[in-house]
Amino acid sequence: MRGSSGRSTPLPPALPGKITVRLYSRPVKGFVRAALSAVRPTDVLPSPNIWNWPEVYEVENRAQDVDGAIWRALREACDWTGRDVVDVGCGDGFHLPVFARDAARVTGVEPHPPLVRRARTRVDGLPNASVVAGPAQRLPLPDGSADLVHARTAYFFGPGCEPGLREADRVLRPGGTLAIVDLDGTAEPYGPWLCADEPRYDPADVERFFAAQGFALRRVRALWRFETREDLEAVLRIEFSAEVAERAVARTPGLSFEVGYRVHTRRKPCGLVLP
């Protein structure tokens, strides 16, 4: 990947151990479908892809955004050099080492205990990186302790995430930025696959929600590139139902494709906010 400065930005180191990819053919609930179905009161939205197949999800993370388009968009909106960063829903901590290269400090927050352990293993040895256990709705962090709160395909999926938005504002310093990165359901080819599996998911409603919350929107096209065809197919099969995954595999020749993202950013006011 390449950062906005133009210098080469290597991928984060892989977790210890060999990554073995297996292909899956049985139906798998999509990530957004699982989140939308979690209507009972809960602090943790299920994430079946990384929860059930962390090794395949590691392959997916390493294949995403190989040209650094998302990182450039983030840095242009909120440069974190020398600042304090919080990554909400950090999963197994894949993005933490990237932030840690330039940030004063980066803190990953993750509610799922097995992922907390994996994330701590990943950042072991990085003096300015740490991981704490907790949900987006109750961040275990002090008021005004961060300059950037980042979340990537985690928790902030649209209506219903207001408690997390309030928590992010609480931990941000005045002038700090909340940056939410999520998949663009309107962008070919990935968006239609996502929407085919999630009939209740309306991309336009989601965009209207974030606009009403005061977020700016930037659309980004990021390149996903895999080392092998087996890797590509395994990733598609943990992200979609069997039917949609087969369609996606059939319509994706080669080892790469582009995926559309939405980057929503909102800056916390520096002065008095009048009602």
PDB file of C-alpha atoms in Angstrom:
ATOM      1  CA  MET A   1       0.000   0.000   0.000  1.00  0.00           C
ATOM      2  CA  ARG A   2       1.019   3.605  -0.403  1.00  0.00           C
ATOM      3  CA  GLY A   3       0.163   6.393   2.015  1.00  0.00           C
ATOM      4  CA  SER A   4      -0.775   9.934   1.004  1.00  0.00           C
ATOM      5  CA  SER A   5       2.829  10.987   1.442  1.00  0.00           C
ATOM      6  CA  GLY A   6       3.688   8.744  -1.516  1.00  0.00           C
ATOM      7  CA  ARG A   7       6.098   6.584   0.430  1.00  0.00           C
ATOM      8  CA  SER A   8       5.728   2.841   0.369  1.00  0.00           C
ATOM      9  CA  THR A   9       3.586   1.468   3.195  1.00  0.00           C
ATOM     10  CA  PRO A  10       4.136  -2.275   3.741  1.00  0.00           C
ATOM     11  CA  LEU A  11       1.356  -4.501   4.964  1.00  0.00           C
ATOM     12  CA  PRO A  12       1.105  -5.220   8.690  1.00  0.00           C
ATOM     13  CA  PRO A  13       2.908  -8.369   9.791  1.00  0.00           C
ATOM     14  CA  ALA A  14       0.846 -11.524   9.771  1.00  0.00           C
ATOM     15  CA  LEU A  15      -0.036 -13.224  13.025  1.00  0.00           C
ATOM     16  CA  PRO A  16       2.251 -16.093  14.018  1.00  0.00           C
ATOM     17  CA  GLY A  17       1.512 -19.408  12.400  1.00  0.00           C
ATOM     18  CA  LYS A  18       0.842 -20.597   8.894  1.00  0.00           C
ATOM     19  CA  ILE A  19      -2.342 -19.404   7.208  1.00  0.00           C
ATOM     20  CA  THR A  20      -4.255 -22.292   5.682  1.00  0.00           C
ATOM     21  CA  VAL A  21      -7.197 -21.464   3.440  1.00  0.00           C
ATOM     22  CA  ARG A  22     -10.048 -23.911   2.946  1.00  0.00           C
ATOM     23  CA  LEU A  23     -12.936 -23.471   0.556  1.00  0.00           C
ATOM     24  CA  TYR A  24     -16.459 -23.397   2.008  1.00  0.00           C
ATOM     25  CA  SER A  25     -19.579 -24.438   0.152  1.00  0.00           C
ATOM     26  CA  ARG A  26     -22.253 -24.455   2.862  1.00  0.00           C
ATOM     27  CA  PRO A  27     -24.478 -21.355   3.317  1.00  0.00           C
ATOM     28  CA  VAL A  28     -22.909 -18.655   5.458  1.00  0.00           C
ATOM     29  CA  LYS A  29     -24.762 -15.639   6.817  1.00  0.00           C
ATOM     30  CA  GLY A  30     -23.367 -12.376   5.541  1.00  0.00           C
ATOM     31  CA  PHE A  31     -21.831  -9.921   7.976  1.00  0.00           C
ATOM     32  CA  VAL A  32     -24.458  -7.205   7.542  1.00  0.00           C
ATOM     33  CA  ARG A  33     -27.280  -9.758   7.608  1.00  0.00           C
ATOM     34  CA  ALA A  34     -26.064 -11.009  10.970  1.00  0.00           C
ATOM     35  CA  ALA A  35     -25.807  -7.471  12.304  1.00  0.00           C
ATOM     36  CA  LEU A  36     -29.284  -6.543  11.092  1.00  0.00           C
ATOM     37  CA  SER A  37     -30.761  -9.680  12.618  1.00  0.00           C
ATOM     38  CA  ALA A  38     -29.317  -8.875  16.046  1.00  0.00           C
ATOM     39  CA  VAL A  39     -32.455  -7.100  17.211  1.00  0.00           C
ATOM     40  CA  ARG A  40     -32.221  -8.306  20.810  1.00  0.00           C
ATOM     41  CA  PRO A  41     -30.498  -5.935  23.241  1.00  0.00           C
ATOM     42  CA  THR A  42     -26.792  -6.678  22.988  1.00  0.00           C
ATOM     43  CA  ASP A  43     -23.455  -4.958  23.116  1.00  0.00           C
ATOM     44  CA  VAL A  44     -21.890  -7.122  20.431  1.00  0.00           C
ATOM     45  CA  LEU A  45     -23.081  -7.420  16.843  1.00  0.00           C
ATOM     46  CA  PRO A  46     -22.133 -10.874  15.534  1.00  0.00           C
ATOM     47  CA  SER A  47     -19.386 -10.967  12.922  1.00  0.00           C
ATOM     48  CA  PRO A  48     -19.455 -14.535  11.621  1.00  0.00           C
ATOM     49  CA  ASN A  49     -16.725 -14.099   9.013  1.00  0.00           C
ATOM     50  CA  ILE A  50     -13.851 -13.184  11.347  1.00  0.00           C
ATOM     51  CA  TRP A  51     -15.321 -15.022  14.346  1.00  0.00           C
ATOM     52  CA  ASN A  52     -15.570 -18.363  12.562  1.00  0.00           C
ATOM     53  CA  TRP A  53     -12.749 -18.142  10.019  1.00  0.00           C
ATOM     54  CA  PRO A  54     -10.068 -15.755  11.347  1.00  0.00           C
ATOM     55  CA  GLU A  55      -7.370 -17.255   9.127  1.00  0.00           C
ATOM     56  CA  VAL A  56      -9.414 -16.639   5.973  1.00  0.00           C
ATOM     57  CA  TYR A  57     -10.293 -13.158   7.200  1.00  0.00           C
ATOM     58  CA  GLU A  58      -6.571 -12.472   7.598  1.00  0.00           C
ATOM     59  CA  VAL A  59      -6.155 -13.359   3.926  1.00  0.00           C
ATOM     60  CA  GLU A  60      -9.033 -11.004   3.114  1.00  0.00           C
ATOM     61  CA  ASN A  61      -7.500  -8.134   5.079  1.00  0.00           C
ATOM     62  CA  ARG A  62      -4.160  -8.554   3.342  1.00  0.00           C
ATOM     63  CA  ALA A  63      -5.851  -8.558  -0.068  1.00  0.00           C
ATOM     64  CA  GLN A  64      -7.895  -5.403   0.566  1.00  0.00           C
ATOM     65  CA  ASP A  65      -6.858  -1.936  -0.576  1.00  0.00           C
ATOM     66  CA  VAL A  66      -3.494  -2.990  -1.979  1.00  0.00           C
ATOM     67  CA  ASP A  67      -3.103   0.393  -3.673  1.00  0.00           C
ATOM     68  CA  GLY A  68      -3.754   2.292  -0.422  1.00  0.00           C
ATOM     69  CA  ALA A  69      -6.769   4.266  -1.681  1.00  0.00           C
ATOM     70  CA  ILE A  70      -8.613   4.085   1.650  1.00  0.00           C
ATOM     71  CA  TRP A  71      -5.531   5.064   3.629  1.00  0.00           C
ATOM     72  CA  ARG A  72      -4.976   8.080   1.385  1.00  0.00           C
ATOM     73  CA  ALA A  73      -8.581   9.212   1.797  1.00  0.00           C
ATOM     74  CA  LEU A  74      -8.351   8.844   5.568  1.00  0.00           C
ATOM     75  CA  ARG A  75      -5.094  10.737   5.849  1.00  0.00           C
ATOM     76  CA  GLU A  76      -6.384  13.574   3.689  1.00  0.00           C
ATOM     77  CA  ALA A  77      -9.426  13.899   5.952  1.00  0.00           C
ATOM     78  CA  CYS A  78      -7.654  13.482   9.292  1.00  0.00           C
ATOM     79  CA  ASP A  79      -3.875  13.094   9.379  1.00  0.00           C
ATOM     80  CA  TRP A  80      -3.000  11.138  12.537  1.00  0.00           C
ATOM     81  CA  THR A  81       0.747  11.830  12.555  1.00  0.00           C
ATOM     82  CA  GLY A  82       1.778  12.489  16.153  1.00  0.00           C
ATOM     83  CA  ARG A  83      -1.796  12.106  17.390  1.00  0.00           C
ATOM     84  CA  ASP A  84      -3.793   9.649  19.484  1.00  0.00           C
ATOM     85  CA  VAL A  85      -5.907   7.151  17.534  1.00  0.00           C
ATOM     86  CA  VAL A  86      -8.679   4.799  18.642  1.00  0.00           C
ATOM     87  CA  ASP A  87      -9.749   1.938  16.352  1.00  0.00           C
ATOM     88  CA  VAL A  88     -13.266   0.815  17.334  1.00  0.00           C
ATOM     89  CA  GLY A  89     -14.160  -2.783  16.519  1.00  0.00           C
ATOM     90  CA  CYS A  90     -10.529  -3.444  15.672  1.00  0.00           C
ATOM     91  CA  GLY A  91     -11.068  -7.186  15.261  1.00  0.00           C
ATOM     92  CA  ASP A  92      -7.744  -8.976  15.396  1.00  0.00           C
ATOM     93  CA  GLY A  93      -5.898  -5.671  15.156  1.00  0.00           C
ATOM     94  CA  PHE A  94      -4.934  -5.769  11.493  1.00  0.00           C
ATOM     95  CA  HIS A  95      -4.936  -1.982  11.054  1.00  0.00           C
ATOM     96  CA  LEU A  96      -3.281  -1.088  14.360  1.00  0.00           C
ATOM     97  CA  PRO A  97       0.356  -1.420  13.184  1.00  0.00           C
ATOM     98  CA  VAL A  98      -0.371   0.867  10.222  1.00  0.00           C
ATOM     99  CA  PHE A  99      -1.673   3.608  12.507  1.00  0.00           C
ATOM    100  CA  ALA A 100       1.159   2.986  14.972  1.00  0.00           C
ATOM    101  CA  ARG A 101       3.832   3.902  12.413  1.00  0.00           C
ATOM    102  CA  ASP A 102       2.875   7.579  12.600  1.00  0.00           C
ATOM    103  CA  ALA A 103       0.515   8.013  15.564  1.00  0.00           C
ATOM    104  CA  ALA A 104       1.652   9.034  19.020  1.00  0.00           C
ATOM    105  CA  ARG A 105      -0.510   6.231  20.355  1.00  0.00           C
ATOM    106  CA  VAL A 106      -3.102   3.840  18.939  1.00  0.00           C
ATOM    107  CA  THR A 107      -5.647   1.935  21.011  1.00  0.00           C
ATOM    108  CA  GLY A 108      -7.731  -0.881  19.587  1.00  0.00           C
ATOM    109  CA  VAL A 109     -11.141  -1.546  21.146  1.00  0.00           C
ATOM    110  CA  GLU A 110     -12.759  -4.933  20.511  1.00  0.00           C
ATOM    111  CA  PRO A 111     -15.646  -6.694  22.343  1.00  0.00           C
ATOM    112  CA  HIS A 112     -15.019 -10.303  21.243  1.00  0.00           C
ATOM    113  CA  PRO A 113     -12.510 -11.971  23.637  1.00  0.00           C
ATOM    114  CA  PRO A 114     -10.806 -14.291  21.104  1.00  0.00           C
ATOM    115  CA  LEU A 115     -10.190 -11.326  18.802  1.00  0.00           C
ATOM    116  CA  VAL A 116      -8.871  -9.243  21.704  1.00  0.00           C
ATOM    117  CA  ARG A 117      -6.264 -11.944  22.308  1.00  0.00           C
ATOM    118  CA  ARG A 118      -5.285 -12.076  18.638  1.00  0.00           C
ATOM    119  CA  ALA A 119      -5.058  -8.294  18.426  1.00  0.00           C
ATOM    120  CA  ARG A 120      -2.806  -8.146  21.485  1.00  0.00           C
ATOM    121  CA  THR A 121      -0.554 -10.744  19.924  1.00  0.00           C
ATOM    122  CA  ARG A 122      -0.321  -8.674  16.750  1.00  0.00           C
ATOM    123  CA  VAL A 123       0.757  -5.475  18.513  1.00  0.00           C
ATOM    124  CA  ASP A 124       3.065  -7.168  21.005  1.00  0.00           C
ATOM    125  CA  GLY A 125       6.340  -5.289  20.781  1.00  0.00           C
ATOM    126  CA  LEU A 126       4.816  -2.040  19.524  1.00  0.00           C
ATOM    127  CA  PRO A 127       5.373   0.418  22.406  1.00  0.00           C
ATOM    128  CA  ASN A 128       2.695   2.860  21.241  1.00  0.00           C
ATOM    129  CA  ALA A 129      -0.084   0.325  20.567  1.00  0.00           C
ATOM    130  CA  SER A 130      -2.477  -1.436  22.925  1.00  0.00           C
ATOM    131  CA  VAL A 131      -5.802  -3.272  22.863  1.00  0.00           C
ATOM    132  CA  VAL A 132      -8.662  -3.035  25.355  1.00  0.00           C
ATOM    133  CA  ALA A 133     -11.833  -5.086  25.587  1.00  0.00           C
ATOM    134  CA  GLY A 134     -15.129  -3.257  25.258  1.00  0.00           C
ATOM    135  CA  PRO A 135     -18.108  -2.431  23.027  1.00  0.00           C
ATOM    136  CA  ALA A 136     -18.537   0.619  20.823  1.00  0.00           C
ATOM    137  CA  GLN A 137     -21.462   1.723  22.993  1.00  0.00           C
ATOM    138  CA  ARG A 138     -19.275   1.905  26.145  1.00  0.00           C
ATOM    139  CA  LEU A 139     -15.704   2.639  25.188  1.00  0.00           C
ATOM    140  CA  PRO A 140     -13.392   1.957  28.164  1.00  0.00           C
ATOM    141  CA  LEU A 141     -11.502   5.204  27.541  1.00  0.00           C
ATOM    142  CA  PRO A 142     -11.389   8.629  29.213  1.00  0.00           C
ATOM    143  CA  ASP A 143     -13.210  11.685  27.927  1.00  0.00           C
ATOM    144  CA  GLY A 144     -11.247  13.749  25.429  1.00  0.00           C
ATOM    145  CA  SER A 145      -8.457  11.210  24.983  1.00  0.00           C
ATOM    146  CA  ALA A 146      -8.341  10.794  21.179  1.00  0.00           C
ATOM    147  CA  ASP A 147      -7.747  12.892  18.080  1.00  0.00           C
ATOM    148  CA  LEU A 148      -9.074  10.266  15.660  1.00  0.00           C
ATOM    149  CA  VAL A 149     -11.690   7.580  16.250  1.00  0.00           C
ATOM    150  CA  HIS A 150     -11.665   5.126  13.340  1.00  0.00           C
ATOM    151  CA  ALA A 151     -14.013   2.233  12.560  1.00  0.00           C
ATOM    152  CA  ARG A 152     -13.785   0.079   9.447  1.00  0.00           C
ATOM    153  CA  THR A 153     -16.701  -2.218   8.558  1.00  0.00           C
ATOM    154  CA  ALA A 154     -17.509  -2.404  12.263  1.00  0.00           C
ATOM    155  CA  TYR A 155     -20.659  -1.513  14.243  1.00  0.00           C
ATOM    156  CA  PHE A 156     -21.444   1.804  12.508  1.00  0.00           C
ATOM    157  CA  PHE A 157     -23.762   0.458   9.813  1.00  0.00           C
ATOM    158  CA  GLY A 158     -26.430   3.177   9.934  1.00  0.00           C
ATOM    159  CA  PRO A 159     -29.585   3.717  12.030  1.00  0.00           C
ATOM    160  CA  GLY A 160     -29.147   2.145  15.457  1.00  0.00           C
ATOM    161  CA  CYS A 161     -25.502   3.093  15.926  1.00  0.00           C
ATOM    162  CA  GLU A 162     -26.307   6.364  17.739  1.00  0.00           C
ATOM    163  CA  PRO A 163     -24.962   5.105  21.113  1.00  0.00           C
ATOM    164  CA  GLY A 164     -21.600   4.463  19.490  1.00  0.00           C
ATOM    165  CA  LEU A 165     -21.621   7.875  17.823  1.00  0.00           C
ATOM    166  CA  ARG A 166     -22.165   9.506  21.212  1.00  0.00           C
ATOM    167  CA  GLU A 167     -19.333   7.496  22.738  1.00  0.00           C
ATOM    168  CA  ALA A 168     -16.968   8.445  19.935  1.00  0.00           C
ATOM    169  CA  ASP A 169     -17.795  12.109  20.510  1.00  0.00           C
ATOM    170  CA  ARG A 170     -17.145  11.672  24.219  1.00  0.00           C
ATOM    171  CA  VAL A 171     -13.616  10.321  23.775  1.00  0.00           C
ATOM    172  CA  LEU A 172     -12.695  12.763  20.997  1.00  0.00           C
ATOM    173  CA  ARG A 173     -10.885  15.965  21.815  1.00  0.00           C
ATOM    174  CA  PRO A 174     -12.301  19.204  20.396  1.00  0.00           C
ATOM    175  CA  GLY A 175     -11.361  19.301  16.720  1.00  0.00           C
ATOM    176  CA  GLY A 176     -10.940  15.523  16.588  1.00  0.00           C
ATOM    177  CA  THR A 177     -12.422  13.378  13.828  1.00  0.00           C
ATOM    178  CA  LEU A 178     -14.674  10.333  13.740  1.00  0.00           C
ATOM    179  CA  ALA A 179     -13.950   8.365  10.550  1.00  0.00           C
ATOM    180  CA  ILE A 180     -16.230   5.499   9.522  1.00  0.00           C
ATOM    181  CA  VAL A 181     -15.256   3.278   6.592  1.00  0.00           C
ATOM    182  CA  ASP A 182     -17.864   0.897   5.214  1.00  0.00           C
ATOM    183  CA  LEU A 183     -18.734  -0.923   2.020  1.00  0.00           C
ATOM    184  CA  ASP A 184     -20.589   1.010  -0.682  1.00  0.00           C
ATOM    185  CA  GLY A 185     -23.723  -0.942  -1.529  1.00  0.00           C
ATOM    186  CA  THR A 186     -24.167   1.069  -4.742  1.00  0.00           C
ATOM    187  CA  ALA A 187     -20.765   0.228  -6.262  1.00  0.00           C
ATOM    188  CA  GLU A 188     -20.207  -2.651  -8.674  1.00  0.00           C
ATOM    189  CA  PRO A 189     -19.398  -5.479  -8.350  1.00  0.00           C
ATOM    190  CA  TYR A 190     -19.356  -5.995  -4.568  1.00  0.00           C
ATOM    191  CA  GLY A 191     -22.298  -3.743  -3.703  1.00  0.00           C
ATOM    192  CA  PRO A 192     -24.951  -5.732  -5.605  1.00  0.00           C
ATOM    193  CA  TRP A 193     -23.631  -8.973  -4.081  1.00  0.00           C
ATOM    194  CA  LEU A 194     -23.980  -7.429  -0.632  1.00  0.00           C
ATOM    195  CA  CYS A 195     -27.504  -6.174  -1.308  1.00  0.00           C
ATOM    196  CA  ALA A 196     -28.575  -9.512  -2.794  1.00  0.00           C
ATOM    197  CA  ASP A 197     -27.828 -11.141   0.554  1.00  0.00           C
ATOM    198  CA  GLU A 198     -29.247  -8.299   2.652  1.00  0.00           C
ATOM    199  CA  PRO A 199     -32.785  -7.456   1.401  1.00  0.00           C
ATOM    200  CA  ARG A 200     -33.390  -5.089   4.342  1.00  0.00           C
ATOM    201  CA  TYR A 201     -30.208  -3.136   3.703  1.00  0.00           C
ATOM    202  CA  ASP A 202     -30.891   0.118   1.812  1.00  0.00           C
ATOM    203  CA  PRO A 203     -27.676   1.994   0.910  1.00  0.00           C
ATOM    204  CA  ALA A 204     -29.601   5.225   0.296  1.00  0.00           C
ATOM    205  CA  ASP A 205     -31.140   5.101   3.780  1.00  0.00           C
ATOM    206  CA  VAL A 206     -27.718   4.558   5.319  1.00  0.00           C
ATOM    207  CA  GLU A 207     -26.228   7.502   3.460  1.00  0.00           C
ATOM    208  CA  ARG A 208     -29.135   9.737   4.472  1.00  0.00           C
ATOM    209  CA  PHE A 209     -28.653   8.704   8.085  1.00  0.00           C
ATOM    210  CA  PHE A 210     -24.986   9.694   8.166  1.00  0.00           C
ATOM    211  CA  ALA A 211     -25.665  12.935   6.292  1.00  0.00           C
ATOM    212  CA  ALA A 212     -28.303  13.844   8.894  1.00  0.00           C
ATOM    213  CA  GLN A 213     -25.727  13.138  11.606  1.00  0.00           C
ATOM    214  CA  GLY A 214     -23.401  15.731  10.081  1.00  0.00           C
ATOM    215  CA  PHE A 215     -20.945  13.460   8.273  1.00  0.00           C
ATOM    216  CA  ALA A 216     -19.157  14.299   5.053  1.00  0.00           C
ATOM    217  CA  LEU A 217     -19.064  11.480   2.484  1.00  0.00           C
ATOM    218  CA  ARG A 218     -16.266  10.431   0.167  1.00  0.00           C
ATOM    219  CA  ARG A 219     -16.524   7.424  -2.144  1.00  0.00           C
ATOM    220  CA  VAL A 220     -13.386   5.372  -2.673  1.00  0.00           C
ATOM    221  CA  ARG A 221     -12.560   2.563  -5.100  1.00  0.00           C
ATOM    222  CA  ALA A 222     -10.076   0.131  -3.581  1.00  0.00           C
ATOM    223  CA  LEU A 223      -8.333  -2.754  -5.309  1.00  0.00           C
ATOM    224  CA  TRP A 224      -8.505  -6.228  -3.779  1.00  0.00           C
ATOM    225  CA  ARG A 225      -5.749  -8.536  -5.041  1.00  0.00           C
ATOM    226  CA  PHE A 226      -5.216 -12.145  -3.964  1.00  0.00           C
ATOM    227  CA  GLU A 227      -2.173 -14.387  -4.274  1.00  0.00           C
ATOM    228  CA  THR A 228      -4.154 -17.424  -5.429  1.00  0.00           C
ATOM    229  CA  ARG A 229      -7.552 -18.222  -6.867  1.00  0.00           C
ATOM    230  CA  GLU A 230      -8.196 -20.445  -3.859  1.00  0.00           C
ATOM    231  CA  ASP A 231      -7.753 -17.459  -1.547  1.00  0.00           C
ATOM    232  CA  LEU A 232     -10.178 -15.313  -3.554  1.00  0.00           C
ATOM    233  CA  GLU A 233     -12.876 -17.976  -3.583  1.00  0.00           C
ATOM    234  CA  ALA A 234     -12.470 -18.739   0.133  1.00  0.00           C
ATOM    235  CA  VAL A 235     -12.944 -15.070   1.015  1.00  0.00           C
ATOM    236  CA  LEU A 236     -16.066 -14.699  -1.115  1.00  0.00           C
ATOM    237  CA  ARG A 237     -17.519 -17.794   0.536  1.00  0.00           C
ATOM    238  CA  ILE A 238     -17.169 -16.439   4.068  1.00  0.00           C
ATOM    239  CA  GLU A 239     -18.716 -13.102   3.064  1.00  0.00           C
ATOM    240  CA  PHE A 240     -21.845 -14.261   1.224  1.00  0.00           C
ATOM    241  CA  SER A 241     -24.495 -16.951   1.190  1.00  0.00           C
ATOM    242  CA  ALA A 242     -23.692 -20.011  -0.919  1.00  0.00           C
ATOM    243  CA  GLU A 243     -25.843 -18.818  -3.836  1.00  0.00           C
ATOM    244  CA  VAL A 244     -24.414 -15.303  -3.959  1.00  0.00           C
ATOM    245  CA  ALA A 245     -20.867 -16.550  -3.384  1.00  0.00           C
ATOM    246  CA  GLU A 246     -21.113 -18.896  -6.363  1.00  0.00           C
ATOM    247  CA  ARG A 247     -22.366 -16.016  -8.503  1.00  0.00           C
ATOM    248  CA  ALA A 248     -19.529 -13.787  -7.307  1.00  0.00           C
ATOM    249  CA  VAL A 249     -16.913 -16.460  -7.967  1.00  0.00           C
ATOM    250  CA  ALA A 250     -18.266 -17.104 -11.470  1.00  0.00           C
ATOM    251  CA  ARG A 251     -18.241 -13.396 -12.331  1.00  0.00           C
ATOM    252  CA  THR A 252     -14.753 -12.695 -10.988  1.00  0.00           C
ATOM    253  CA  PRO A 253     -12.008 -13.878 -13.334  1.00  0.00           C
ATOM    254  CA  GLY A 254      -8.398 -13.642 -12.301  1.00  0.00           C
ATOM    255  CA  LEU A 255      -7.079 -12.643  -8.890  1.00  0.00           C
ATOM    256  CA  SER A 256      -8.320  -9.084  -8.360  1.00  0.00           C
ATOM    257  CA  PHE A 257     -11.361  -6.819  -8.439  1.00  0.00           C
ATOM    258  CA  GLU A 258     -12.321  -3.345  -7.247  1.00  0.00           C
ATOM    259  CA  VAL A 259     -14.543  -2.732  -4.223  1.00  0.00           C
ATOM    260  CA  GLY A 260     -16.356   0.519  -3.471  1.00  0.00           C
ATOM    261  CA  TYR A 261     -16.232   2.069   0.000  1.00  0.00           C
ATOM    262  CA  ARG A 262     -17.877   4.990   1.771  1.00  0.00           C
ATOM    263  CA  VAL A 263     -15.641   7.092   4.005  1.00  0.00           C
ATOM    264  CA  HIS A 264     -17.768   9.157   6.389  1.00  0.00           C
ATOM    265  CA  THR A 265     -15.987  11.799   8.482  1.00  0.00           C
ATOM    266  CA  ARG A 266     -17.235  14.202  11.126  1.00  0.00           C
ATOM    267  CA  ARG A 267     -15.167  16.680  13.114  1.00  0.00           C
ATOM    268  CA  LYS A 268     -15.967  17.475  16.736  1.00  0.00           C
ATOM    269  CA  PRO A 269     -16.515  21.217  17.205  1.00  0.00           C
ATOM    270  CA  CYS A 270     -13.793  23.171  18.977  1.00  0.00           C
ATOM    271  CA  GLY A 271     -16.022  25.805  20.551  1.00  0.00           C
ATOM    272  CA  LEU A 272     -19.350  26.134  22.290  1.00  0.00           C
ATOM    273  CA  VAL A 273     -22.174  24.236  20.594  1.00  0.00           C
ATOM    274  CA  LEU A 274     -25.507  26.037  20.913  1.00  0.00           C
ATOM    275  CA  PRO A 275     -28.745  23.972  21.081  1.00  0.00           C
TER     276      PRO A 275
END
